[in-house]
Coordinates of C-alpha atoms in Angstrom, one line a residue:
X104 CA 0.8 -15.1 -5.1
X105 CA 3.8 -14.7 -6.8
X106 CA 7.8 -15.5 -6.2
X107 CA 9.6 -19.1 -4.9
X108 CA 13.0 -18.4 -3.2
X109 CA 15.3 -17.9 -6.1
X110 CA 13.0 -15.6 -7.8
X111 CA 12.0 -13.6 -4.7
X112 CA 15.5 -13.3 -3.5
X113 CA 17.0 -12.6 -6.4
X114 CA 14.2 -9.4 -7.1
X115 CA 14.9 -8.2 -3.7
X116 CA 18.9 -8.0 -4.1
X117 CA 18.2 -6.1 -7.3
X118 CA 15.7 -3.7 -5.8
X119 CA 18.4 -3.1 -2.9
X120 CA 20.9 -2.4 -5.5
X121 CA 19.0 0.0 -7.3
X122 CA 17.5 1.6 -4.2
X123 CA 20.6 2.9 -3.1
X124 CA 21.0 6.2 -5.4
X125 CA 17.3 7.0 -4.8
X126 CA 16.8 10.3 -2.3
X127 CA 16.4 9.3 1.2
X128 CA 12.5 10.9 1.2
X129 CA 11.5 7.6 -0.8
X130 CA 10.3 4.5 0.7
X131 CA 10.0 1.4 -0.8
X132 CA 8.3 -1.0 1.0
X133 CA 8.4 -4.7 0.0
X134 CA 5.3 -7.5 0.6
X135 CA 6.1 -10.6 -0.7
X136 CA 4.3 -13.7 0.0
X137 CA 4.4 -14.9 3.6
X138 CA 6.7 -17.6 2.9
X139 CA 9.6 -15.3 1.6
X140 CA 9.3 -12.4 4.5
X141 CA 12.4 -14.1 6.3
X142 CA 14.7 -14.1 3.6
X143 CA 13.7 -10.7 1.8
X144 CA 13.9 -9.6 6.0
X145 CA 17.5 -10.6 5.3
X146 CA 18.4 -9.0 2.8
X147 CA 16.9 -6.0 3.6
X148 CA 18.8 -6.1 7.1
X149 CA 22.0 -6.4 5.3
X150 CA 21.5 -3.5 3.2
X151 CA 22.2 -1.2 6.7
X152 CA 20.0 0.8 8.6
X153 CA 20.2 4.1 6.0
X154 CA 18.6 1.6 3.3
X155 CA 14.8 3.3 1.7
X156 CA 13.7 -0.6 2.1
X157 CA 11.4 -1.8 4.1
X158 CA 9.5 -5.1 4.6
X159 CA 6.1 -5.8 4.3
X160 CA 3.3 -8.6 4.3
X161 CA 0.3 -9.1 2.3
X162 CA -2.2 -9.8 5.0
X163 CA -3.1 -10.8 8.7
X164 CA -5.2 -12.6 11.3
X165 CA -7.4 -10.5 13.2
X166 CA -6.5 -12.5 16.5
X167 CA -2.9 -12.7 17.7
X168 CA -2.9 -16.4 18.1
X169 CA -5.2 -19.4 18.8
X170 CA -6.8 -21.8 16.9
X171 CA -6.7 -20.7 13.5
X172 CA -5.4 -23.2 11.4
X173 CA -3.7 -21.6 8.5
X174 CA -3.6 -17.8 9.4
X175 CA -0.9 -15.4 10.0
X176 CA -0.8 -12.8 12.9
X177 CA 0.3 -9.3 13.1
X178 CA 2.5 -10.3 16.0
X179 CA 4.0 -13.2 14.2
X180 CA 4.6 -10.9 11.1
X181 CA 6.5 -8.1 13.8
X182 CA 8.6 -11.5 15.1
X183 CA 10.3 -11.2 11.7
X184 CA 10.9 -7.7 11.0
X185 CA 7.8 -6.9 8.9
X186 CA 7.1 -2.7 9.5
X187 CA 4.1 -2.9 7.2
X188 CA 1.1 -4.8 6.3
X189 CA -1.4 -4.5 2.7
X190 CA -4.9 -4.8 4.3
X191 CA -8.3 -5.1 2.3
X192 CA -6.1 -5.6 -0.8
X193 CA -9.6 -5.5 -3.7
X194 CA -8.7 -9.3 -4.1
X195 CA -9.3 -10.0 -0.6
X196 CA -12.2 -8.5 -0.7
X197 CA -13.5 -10.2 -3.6
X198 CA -12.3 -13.5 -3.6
X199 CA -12.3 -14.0 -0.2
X200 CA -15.5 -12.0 1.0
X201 CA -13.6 -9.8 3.4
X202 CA -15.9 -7.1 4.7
X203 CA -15.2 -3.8 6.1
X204 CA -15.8 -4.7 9.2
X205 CA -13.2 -7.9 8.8
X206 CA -10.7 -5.3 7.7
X207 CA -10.9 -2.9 10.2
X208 CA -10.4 -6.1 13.0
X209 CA -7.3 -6.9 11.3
X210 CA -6.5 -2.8 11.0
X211 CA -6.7 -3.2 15.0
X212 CA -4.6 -6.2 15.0
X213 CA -1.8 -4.9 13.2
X214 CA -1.6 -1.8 15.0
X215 CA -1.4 -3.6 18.6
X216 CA 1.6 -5.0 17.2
X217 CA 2.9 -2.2 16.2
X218 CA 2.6 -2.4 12.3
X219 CA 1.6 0.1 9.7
X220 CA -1.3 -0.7 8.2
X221 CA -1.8 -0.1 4.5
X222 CA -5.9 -0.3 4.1
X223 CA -6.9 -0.8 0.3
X224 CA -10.2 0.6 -0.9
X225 CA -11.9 1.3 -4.2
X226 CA -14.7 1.2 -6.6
X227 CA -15.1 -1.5 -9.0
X228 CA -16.6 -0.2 -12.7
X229 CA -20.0 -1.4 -12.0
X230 CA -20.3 1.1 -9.1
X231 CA -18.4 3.9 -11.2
X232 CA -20.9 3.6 -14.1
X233 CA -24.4 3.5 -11.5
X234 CA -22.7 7.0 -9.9
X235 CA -21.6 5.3 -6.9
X236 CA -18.2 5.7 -6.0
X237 CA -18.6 8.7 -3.2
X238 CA -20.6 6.5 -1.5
X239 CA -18.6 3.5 -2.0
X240 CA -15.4 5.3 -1.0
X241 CA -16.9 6.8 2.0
X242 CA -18.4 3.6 3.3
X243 CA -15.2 1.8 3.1
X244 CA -13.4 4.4 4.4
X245 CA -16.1 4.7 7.7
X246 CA -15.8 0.7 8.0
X247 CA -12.5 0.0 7.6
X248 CA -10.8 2.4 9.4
X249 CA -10.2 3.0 13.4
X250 CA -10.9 6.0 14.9
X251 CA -6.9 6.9 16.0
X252 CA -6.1 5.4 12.3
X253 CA -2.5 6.4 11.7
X254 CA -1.6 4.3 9.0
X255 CA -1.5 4.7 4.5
X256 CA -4.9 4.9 2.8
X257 CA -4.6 3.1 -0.7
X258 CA -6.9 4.1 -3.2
X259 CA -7.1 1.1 -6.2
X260 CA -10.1 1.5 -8.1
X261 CA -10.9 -1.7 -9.1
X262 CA -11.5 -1.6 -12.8
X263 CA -8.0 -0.1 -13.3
X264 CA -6.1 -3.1 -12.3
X265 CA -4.7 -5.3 -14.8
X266 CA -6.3 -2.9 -17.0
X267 CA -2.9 -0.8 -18.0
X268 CA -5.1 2.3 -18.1
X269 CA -5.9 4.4 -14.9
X270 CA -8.1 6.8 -14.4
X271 CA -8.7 10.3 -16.0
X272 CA -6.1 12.9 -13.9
X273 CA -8.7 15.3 -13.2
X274 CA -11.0 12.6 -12.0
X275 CA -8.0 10.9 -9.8
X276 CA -7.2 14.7 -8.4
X277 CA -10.8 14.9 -7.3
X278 CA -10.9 11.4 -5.9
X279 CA -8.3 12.1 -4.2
X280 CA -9.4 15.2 -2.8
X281 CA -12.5 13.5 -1.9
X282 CA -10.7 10.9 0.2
X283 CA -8.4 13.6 2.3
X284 CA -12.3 15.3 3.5
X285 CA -13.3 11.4 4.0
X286 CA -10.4 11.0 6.2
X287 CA -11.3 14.2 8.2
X288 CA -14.9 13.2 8.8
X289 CA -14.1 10.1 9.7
X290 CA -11.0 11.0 12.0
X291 CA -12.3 14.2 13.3
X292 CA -9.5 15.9 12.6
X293 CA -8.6 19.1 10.2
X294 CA -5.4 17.6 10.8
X295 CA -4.9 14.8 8.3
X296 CA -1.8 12.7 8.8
X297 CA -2.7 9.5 6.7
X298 CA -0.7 9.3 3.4
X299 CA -2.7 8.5 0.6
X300 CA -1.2 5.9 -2.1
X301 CA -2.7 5.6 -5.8
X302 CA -3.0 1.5 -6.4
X303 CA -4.0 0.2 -9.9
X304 CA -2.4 -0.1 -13.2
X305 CA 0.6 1.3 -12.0
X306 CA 4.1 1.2 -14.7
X307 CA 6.6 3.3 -15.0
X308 CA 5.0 4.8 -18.4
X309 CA 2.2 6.1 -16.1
X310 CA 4.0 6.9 -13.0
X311 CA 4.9 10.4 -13.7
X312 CA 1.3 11.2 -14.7
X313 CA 0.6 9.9 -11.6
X314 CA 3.1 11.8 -9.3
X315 CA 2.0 14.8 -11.1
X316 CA -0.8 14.9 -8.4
X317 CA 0.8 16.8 -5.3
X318 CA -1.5 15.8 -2.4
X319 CA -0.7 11.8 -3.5
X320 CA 1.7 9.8 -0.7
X321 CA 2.7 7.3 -3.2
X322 CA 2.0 4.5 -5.0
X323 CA 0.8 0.8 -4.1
X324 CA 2.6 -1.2 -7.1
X325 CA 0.8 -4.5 -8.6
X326 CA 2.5 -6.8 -11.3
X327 CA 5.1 -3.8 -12.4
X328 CA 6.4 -4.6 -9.2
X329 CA 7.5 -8.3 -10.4
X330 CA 10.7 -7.0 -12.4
X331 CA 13.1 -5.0 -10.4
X332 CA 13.7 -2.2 -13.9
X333 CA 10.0 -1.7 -14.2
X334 CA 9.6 -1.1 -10.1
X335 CA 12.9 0.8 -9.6
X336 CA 11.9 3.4 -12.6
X337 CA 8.3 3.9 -10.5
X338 CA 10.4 4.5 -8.0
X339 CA 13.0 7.1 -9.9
X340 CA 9.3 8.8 -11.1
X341 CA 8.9 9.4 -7.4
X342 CA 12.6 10.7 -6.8
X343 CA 12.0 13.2 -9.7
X344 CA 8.7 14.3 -8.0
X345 CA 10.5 14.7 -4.8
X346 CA 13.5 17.1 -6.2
X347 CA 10.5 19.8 -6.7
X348 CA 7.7 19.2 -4.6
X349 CA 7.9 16.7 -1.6
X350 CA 4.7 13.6 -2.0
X351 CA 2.1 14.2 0.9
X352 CA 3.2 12.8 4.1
X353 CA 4.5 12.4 6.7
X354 CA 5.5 8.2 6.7
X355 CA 6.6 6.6 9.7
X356 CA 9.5 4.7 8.8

């Protein structure tokens, strides 16, 4: 919940600048609040159609209207150019109660209209320390997810965020390893399509560390994200990555 007009405009014209020397392989998709998705829509649109932006929201209804005072729909985010939406985000989950079930509802929503759902999941440091993250991971994965899911798997392990630490790089590879054979039980499906994002404690002294792991998609960027330098050098870590080994894919753009 961060970013009134002036600020929020004013990050998204410096992103946009920035963006434009990055490779065209990178994506940078942008979710501010709910309130700023028109304006940000704008100046995204203006940037032209060969732009690595894209728009993005931080949550939806799992309905597509009706009486639900307050909520936001995945159709009424797609009316204003949002491509992408952050589901299960670890602070929806906690704060709000939302359960897997819940998620994968909205997960449904958003792709009936057409978005790309970005479904958060992760362990918080309770779980890691009783030996339950497998299970935690795989639970969340088997709830939250349809069956024909097509969209970005975010891994944020909970006790990472705000943290400025993240996890051990042998331990992320594994994680990480773990989740692609998740995905394939749970999709039925050698075949894994689903990029796979790394959320938590992400700057750009730990990006490269980060992008050092070849079978990551990306990265889902938290309060770095807040100052244009700080996001756009993430974003340069990922353009470095690119020039010898292409991220895990393939996005839809």
């Amino acid at each position: 919940m961060h970013g009134l007009r002036e600020q929020s405009g004013r990050l998204a014209r410096a992103v946009a600048e920035g963006a434009q020397s990055l490779p065209d392989d990178v994506r940078l998709v942008l979710c501010p609040p709910f309130t700023q998705l028109a304006s940000v829509h704008g100046i995204i649109n203006a940037e032209g159609p060969a732009t690595p932006l894209r728009l993005g929201a931080q949550d939806c209804h799992t309905t597509s209207s009706g009486p639900h005072t307050g909520d936001i729909s995945a159709e009424m985010l797609a009316d204003l150019g949002v491509r992408y939406v952050i589901l299960g985000h670890s602070e929806r989950r906690q704060a709000h109660g939302e359960t897997d079930v819940l998620i994968r509802q909205k997960v449904e929503a958003a792709e009936a209209a057409g978005l790309i759902p970005i479904v958060c999941i992760g362990e918080t440091m309770q779980e890691r320390l009783e030996g339950r993250t497998t299970t935690v991971l795989a639970t969340q994965v088997e709830g939250s997810l349809t069956d024909g899911f097509t969209g970005i798997l975010a891994y944020e392990p909970v006790w990472t965020i705000g943290s400025g630490t993240i996890p051990p790089i042998d331990e992320l590879e594994r994680t990480v390893s773990l989740l692609h054979g998740l995905l394939q039980s749970r999709l039925k499906t050698d075949d894994i399509r689903v990029p796979i994002l790394y959320g938590g404690s992400v700057t750009p002294a730990q990006a490269p560390t980060i992008f050092s792991i070849g079978s990551l998609g990306g990265v889902l960027v938290g309060s770095a994200s807040l100052e244009a330098e700080s996001f756009l050098r993430i974003a340069e870590a990922a353009s470095f990555r690119l020039t010898s080994q292409p991220l895990s894919g393939p996005y839809r753009s």
